[in-house]
Amino acid sequence: MAELKTYQDKRDLQRTQEPAGDKAAAAAGQRYAMHKHDASQLHYDLRLEQDGVLRSWALPKGPSLQVGEKRLAIEVEDHPLDYGNFEGVIPQGNYGGGTVMLWDRGQWSRGDDSDADKINFILHGEKLNGAWTLVRMAGKSDRNKNKGKNWLLIKRHDDE
Ligand code: MN
């Protein structure tokens, strides 16, 4: 089961209404959520349930609906499953300060041809339905603090 220590270390949970993330939940379904987060830079946050947490990627330009179009997706710390219901204002001066809006939610399914560096998946959301791929970009340098954290989100062809 995944750990939420990084999530907790980044936050002063006395000062934000975000979920405490006391424990990672036992895996049940495969929840999906997309937040619209009006922080210092407006972005979207894609969250996919895996191993009892929500794996999370910040999407500076949001998801693309154009087949073949690539969008940067920066992997951030795992979030607690409760975060899939969170909406609210994180007070300024706190990590991620700004308004968090639940933009979409639903379920996702992971393709069998996925691995640690590539996730083929289908979203079954209220807004988004269809197939995407997340593929990890090779880090160019060990000095890059984002080494291994940068992914591309690519819209795949589907029938939606
Ligand atoms: Mn965010």
PDB file of C-alpha atoms and ligand atoms in Angstrom:
ATOM      1  CA  MET A   1       0.000   0.000   0.000  1.00  0.00           C
ATOM      2  CA  ALA A   2       1.238   3.448  -0.887  1.00  0.00           C
ATOM      3  CA  GLU A   3       2.315   6.049   1.690  1.00  0.00           C
ATOM      4  CA  LEU A   4       0.981   9.576   2.170  1.00  0.00           C
ATOM      5  CA  LYS A   5       3.911  11.063   4.098  1.00  0.00           C
ATOM      6  CA  THR A   6       4.937  13.432   1.294  1.00  0.00           C
ATOM      7  CA  TYR A   7       1.346  14.662   1.047  1.00  0.00           C
ATOM      8  CA  GLN A   8       1.257  15.329   4.801  1.00  0.00           C
ATOM      9  CA  ASP A   9       4.738  16.882   4.942  1.00  0.00           C
ATOM     10  CA  LYS A  10       3.756  19.480   2.357  1.00  0.00           C
ATOM     11  CA  ARG A  11       0.740  20.705   4.293  1.00  0.00           C
ATOM     12  CA  ASP A  12      -0.082  22.352   7.607  1.00  0.00           C
ATOM     13  CA  LEU A  13      -3.267  20.404   8.222  1.00  0.00           C
ATOM     14  CA  GLN A  14      -4.294  22.816  10.991  1.00  0.00           C
ATOM     15  CA  ARG A  15      -4.551  25.519   8.377  1.00  0.00           C
ATOM     16  CA  THR A  16      -6.174  23.857   5.409  1.00  0.00           C
ATOM     17  CA  GLN A  17      -9.461  21.996   5.067  1.00  0.00           C
ATOM     18  CA  GLU A  18      -7.906  19.396   2.777  1.00  0.00           C
ATOM     19  CA  PRO A  19      -8.247  15.755   3.912  1.00  0.00           C
ATOM     20  CA  ALA A  20      -5.652  14.686   6.479  1.00  0.00           C
ATOM     21  CA  GLY A  21      -4.826  11.475   4.661  1.00  0.00           C
ATOM     22  CA  ASP A  22      -4.628   9.490   7.886  1.00  0.00           C
ATOM     23  CA  LYS A  23      -4.402   6.250   6.034  1.00  0.00           C
ATOM     24  CA  ALA A  24      -4.249   4.914   2.560  1.00  0.00           C
ATOM     25  CA  ALA A  25      -7.439   2.937   1.955  1.00  0.00           C
ATOM     26  CA  ALA A  26      -7.580  -0.674   0.937  1.00  0.00           C
ATOM     27  CA  ALA A  27      -8.078  -0.846  -2.797  1.00  0.00           C
ATOM     28  CA  ALA A  28     -11.700  -1.141  -3.831  1.00  0.00           C
ATOM     29  CA  GLY A  29     -12.654   0.522  -7.084  1.00  0.00           C
ATOM     30  CA  GLN A  30     -10.652   2.619  -9.463  1.00  0.00           C
ATOM     31  CA  ARG A  31     -11.734   6.157  -8.835  1.00  0.00           C
ATOM     32  CA  TYR A  32     -10.850   9.004 -11.091  1.00  0.00           C
ATOM     33  CA  ALA A  33     -11.044  12.726 -10.345  1.00  0.00           C
ATOM     34  CA  MET A  34      -9.960  15.894 -12.100  1.00  0.00           C
ATOM     35  CA  HIS A  35      -9.602  19.084 -10.097  1.00  0.00           C
ATOM     36  CA  LYS A  36      -9.375  22.594 -11.483  1.00  0.00           C
ATOM     37  CA  HIS A  37      -6.915  24.321  -9.187  1.00  0.00           C
ATOM     38  CA  ASP A  38      -6.595  28.080  -9.268  1.00  0.00           C
ATOM     39  CA  ALA A  39      -3.232  28.252  -7.483  1.00  0.00           C
ATOM     40  CA  SER A  40      -0.342  30.581  -8.385  1.00  0.00           C
ATOM     41  CA  GLN A  41      -0.731  29.027 -11.857  1.00  0.00           C
ATOM     42  CA  LEU A  42      -4.147  27.794 -12.916  1.00  0.00           C
ATOM     43  CA  HIS A  43      -3.897  24.085 -13.726  1.00  0.00           C
ATOM     44  CA  TYR A  44      -5.819  20.838 -13.638  1.00  0.00           C
ATOM     45  CA  ASP A  45      -4.956  17.872 -11.417  1.00  0.00           C
ATOM     46  CA  LEU A  46      -5.585  14.386 -12.759  1.00  0.00           C
ATOM     47  CA  ARG A  47      -6.022  11.790 -10.010  1.00  0.00           C
ATOM     48  CA  LEU A  48      -6.184   8.053 -10.571  1.00  0.00           C
ATOM     49  CA  GLU A  49      -6.781   5.563  -7.781  1.00  0.00           C
ATOM     50  CA  GLN A  50      -4.013   3.042  -7.412  1.00  0.00           C
ATOM     51  CA  ASP A  51      -2.913   1.006  -4.362  1.00  0.00           C
ATOM     52  CA  GLY A  52      -5.246   2.837  -1.972  1.00  0.00           C
ATOM     53  CA  VAL A  53      -4.218   6.383  -2.891  1.00  0.00           C
ATOM     54  CA  LEU A  54      -4.862   8.816  -5.706  1.00  0.00           C
ATOM     55  CA  ARG A  55      -1.807   9.071  -7.917  1.00  0.00           C
ATOM     56  CA  SER A  56      -1.753  12.671  -9.104  1.00  0.00           C
ATOM     57  CA  TRP A  57      -0.454  14.651 -12.056  1.00  0.00           C
ATOM     58  CA  ALA A  58      -0.631  18.421 -12.480  1.00  0.00           C
ATOM     59  CA  LEU A  59      -1.682  19.374 -16.005  1.00  0.00           C
ATOM     60  CA  PRO A  60      -0.587  22.971 -16.727  1.00  0.00           C
ATOM     61  CA  LYS A  61      -2.771  23.081 -19.849  1.00  0.00           C
ATOM     62  CA  GLY A  62      -5.411  20.531 -18.864  1.00  0.00           C
ATOM     63  CA  PRO A  63      -6.230  17.370 -20.816  1.00  0.00           C
ATOM     64  CA  SER A  64      -6.416  17.390 -24.603  1.00  0.00           C
ATOM     65  CA  LEU A  65      -9.394  16.034 -26.526  1.00  0.00           C
ATOM     66  CA  GLN A  66      -7.459  15.978 -29.820  1.00  0.00           C
ATOM     67  CA  VAL A  67      -6.197  12.533 -30.792  1.00  0.00           C
ATOM     68  CA  GLY A  68      -2.392  12.473 -30.756  1.00  0.00           C
ATOM     69  CA  GLU A  69      -1.989  15.777 -28.940  1.00  0.00           C
ATOM     70  CA  LYS A  70       0.573  15.714 -26.136  1.00  0.00           C
ATOM     71  CA  ARG A  71       0.253  17.667 -22.905  1.00  0.00           C
ATOM     72  CA  LEU A  72       2.751  17.920 -20.091  1.00  0.00           C
ATOM     73  CA  ALA A  73       1.698  16.070 -16.919  1.00  0.00           C
ATOM     74  CA  ILE A  74       3.881  16.594 -13.839  1.00  0.00           C
ATOM     75  CA  GLU A  75       3.560  13.796 -11.310  1.00  0.00           C
ATOM     76  CA  VAL A  76       3.027  15.141  -7.811  1.00  0.00           C
ATOM     77  CA  GLU A  77       2.665  13.448  -4.441  1.00  0.00           C
ATOM     78  CA  ASP A  78       0.038  10.741  -3.951  1.00  0.00           C
ATOM     79  CA  HIS A  79      -3.156  12.111  -2.418  1.00  0.00           C
ATOM     80  CA  PRO A  80      -5.595  10.342  -0.058  1.00  0.00           C
ATOM     81  CA  LEU A  81      -8.701   8.810  -1.627  1.00  0.00           C
ATOM     82  CA  ASP A  82     -10.861  11.354   0.251  1.00  0.00           C
ATOM     83  CA  TYR A  83      -9.307  14.021  -1.909  1.00  0.00           C
ATOM     84  CA  GLY A  84     -11.492  12.752  -4.727  1.00  0.00           C
ATOM     85  CA  ASN A  85     -14.404  14.571  -3.053  1.00  0.00           C
ATOM     86  CA  PHE A  86     -12.513  17.658  -1.926  1.00  0.00           C
ATOM     87  CA  GLU A  87     -13.464  21.131  -3.011  1.00  0.00           C
ATOM     88  CA  GLY A  88     -12.563  24.300  -1.193  1.00  0.00           C
ATOM     89  CA  VAL A  89     -10.197  27.166  -0.746  1.00  0.00           C
ATOM     90  CA  ILE A  90      -6.682  26.433   0.491  1.00  0.00           C
ATOM     91  CA  PRO A  91      -5.641  29.574   2.406  1.00  0.00           C
ATOM     92  CA  GLN A  92      -2.977  31.682   0.750  1.00  0.00           C
ATOM     93  CA  GLY A  93       0.494  31.047   2.118  1.00  0.00           C
ATOM     94  CA  ASN A  94      -0.187  27.314   2.330  1.00  0.00           C
ATOM     95  CA  TYR A  95       0.979  24.675  -0.112  1.00  0.00           C
ATOM     96  CA  GLY A  96      -1.219  24.932  -3.213  1.00  0.00           C
ATOM     97  CA  GLY A  97      -3.027  28.012  -1.867  1.00  0.00           C
ATOM     98  CA  GLY A  98      -6.068  28.891  -3.976  1.00  0.00           C
ATOM     99  CA  THR A  99      -9.426  27.498  -5.033  1.00  0.00           C
ATOM    100  CA  VAL A 100      -9.814  23.779  -5.728  1.00  0.00           C
ATOM    101  CA  MET A 101     -12.863  22.814  -7.776  1.00  0.00           C
ATOM    102  CA  LEU A 102     -13.941  19.282  -8.604  1.00  0.00           C
ATOM    103  CA  TRP A 103     -14.082  19.520 -12.397  1.00  0.00           C
ATOM    104  CA  ASP A 104     -14.813  15.878 -13.201  1.00  0.00           C
ATOM    105  CA  ARG A 105     -15.045  12.518 -11.487  1.00  0.00           C
ATOM    106  CA  GLY A 106     -15.840   8.929 -12.222  1.00  0.00           C
ATOM    107  CA  GLN A 107     -13.971   5.701 -12.724  1.00  0.00           C
ATOM    108  CA  TRP A 108     -10.986   4.715 -14.765  1.00  0.00           C
ATOM    109  CA  SER A 109      -9.664   1.477 -16.137  1.00  0.00           C
ATOM    110  CA  ARG A 110      -6.073   0.603 -16.769  1.00  0.00           C
ATOM    111  CA  GLY A 111      -5.000  -1.204 -19.916  1.00  0.00           C
ATOM    112  CA  ASP A 112      -3.179  -4.517 -19.479  1.00  0.00           C
ATOM    113  CA  ASP A 113      -0.426  -3.179 -21.717  1.00  0.00           C
ATOM    114  CA  SER A 114       0.546  -0.583 -19.071  1.00  0.00           C
ATOM    115  CA  ASP A 115       3.790  -0.642 -17.103  1.00  0.00           C
ATOM    116  CA  ALA A 116       5.727   1.582 -14.670  1.00  0.00           C
ATOM    117  CA  ASP A 117       6.517   4.159 -17.356  1.00  0.00           C
ATOM    118  CA  LYS A 118       3.412   3.971 -19.485  1.00  0.00           C
ATOM    119  CA  ILE A 119      -0.231   3.883 -18.438  1.00  0.00           C
ATOM    120  CA  ASN A 120      -2.869   3.264 -21.064  1.00  0.00           C
ATOM    121  CA  PHE A 121      -6.233   4.078 -19.584  1.00  0.00           C
ATOM    122  CA  ILE A 122      -9.853   4.859 -20.197  1.00  0.00           C
ATOM    123  CA  LEU A 123     -11.755   7.523 -18.288  1.00  0.00           C
ATOM    124  CA  HIS A 124     -15.421   7.082 -17.485  1.00  0.00           C
ATOM    125  CA  GLY A 125     -16.185  10.524 -16.102  1.00  0.00           C
ATOM    126  CA  GLU A 126     -19.119  12.913 -16.117  1.00  0.00           C
ATOM    127  CA  LYS A 127     -17.252  15.181 -18.544  1.00  0.00           C
ATOM    128  CA  LEU A 128     -14.371  13.143 -19.898  1.00  0.00           C
ATOM    129  CA  ASN A 129     -14.828   9.771 -21.531  1.00  0.00           C
ATOM    130  CA  GLY A 130     -12.285   8.067 -23.709  1.00  0.00           C
ATOM    131  CA  ALA A 131      -8.765   6.777 -23.977  1.00  0.00           C
ATOM    132  CA  TRP A 132      -5.518   8.458 -23.002  1.00  0.00           C
ATOM    133  CA  THR A 133      -1.916   7.413 -22.414  1.00  0.00           C
ATOM    134  CA  LEU A 134       0.449   8.712 -19.783  1.00  0.00           C
ATOM    135  CA  VAL A 135       4.074   8.112 -20.719  1.00  0.00           C
ATOM    136  CA  ARG A 136       7.026   9.024 -18.529  1.00  0.00           C
ATOM    137  CA  MET A 137       9.616  11.253 -20.169  1.00  0.00           C
ATOM    138  CA  ALA A 138      13.226  10.187 -19.892  1.00  0.00           C
ATOM    139  CA  GLY A 139      15.080  12.601 -17.564  1.00  0.00           C
ATOM    140  CA  LYS A 140      17.864  14.425 -19.406  1.00  0.00           C
ATOM    141  CA  SER A 141      20.005  15.042 -16.354  1.00  0.00           C
ATOM    142  CA  ASP A 142      20.329  13.893 -12.757  1.00  0.00           C
ATOM    143  CA  ARG A 143      20.387  17.549 -11.778  1.00  0.00           C
ATOM    144  CA  ASN A 144      16.856  18.014 -13.064  1.00  0.00           C
ATOM    145  CA  LYS A 145      14.776  18.014  -9.896  1.00  0.00           C
ATOM    146  CA  ASN A 146      11.816  16.797 -11.913  1.00  0.00           C
ATOM    147  CA  LYS A 147      13.667  13.790 -13.251  1.00  0.00           C
ATOM    148  CA  GLY A 148      11.164  11.005 -13.645  1.00  0.00           C
ATOM    149  CA  LYS A 149       8.261  13.286 -12.660  1.00  0.00           C
ATOM    150  CA  ASN A 150       7.531  14.650 -16.100  1.00  0.00           C
ATOM    151  CA  TRP A 151       5.091  12.656 -18.153  1.00  0.00           C
ATOM    152  CA  LEU A 152       3.180  13.309 -21.352  1.00  0.00           C
ATOM    153  CA  LEU A 153      -0.565  12.884 -21.446  1.00  0.00           C
ATOM    154  CA  ILE A 154      -1.619  11.862 -24.938  1.00  0.00           C
ATOM    155  CA  LYS A 155      -5.174  11.542 -26.223  1.00  0.00           C
ATOM    156  CA  ARG A 156      -5.667   8.202 -27.947  1.00  0.00           C
ATOM    157  CA  HIS A 157      -8.182   7.262 -30.569  1.00  0.00           C
ATOM    158  CA  ASP A 158     -11.421   5.856 -29.208  1.00  0.00           C
ATOM    159  CA  ASP A 159     -15.086   5.716 -30.125  1.00  0.00           C
ATOM    160  CA  GLU A 160     -16.173   8.560 -27.838  1.00  0.00           C
TER     161      GLU A 160
HETATM  162 MN    MN B   1      -2.803  21.294  -7.928  1.00  0.00          MN
END
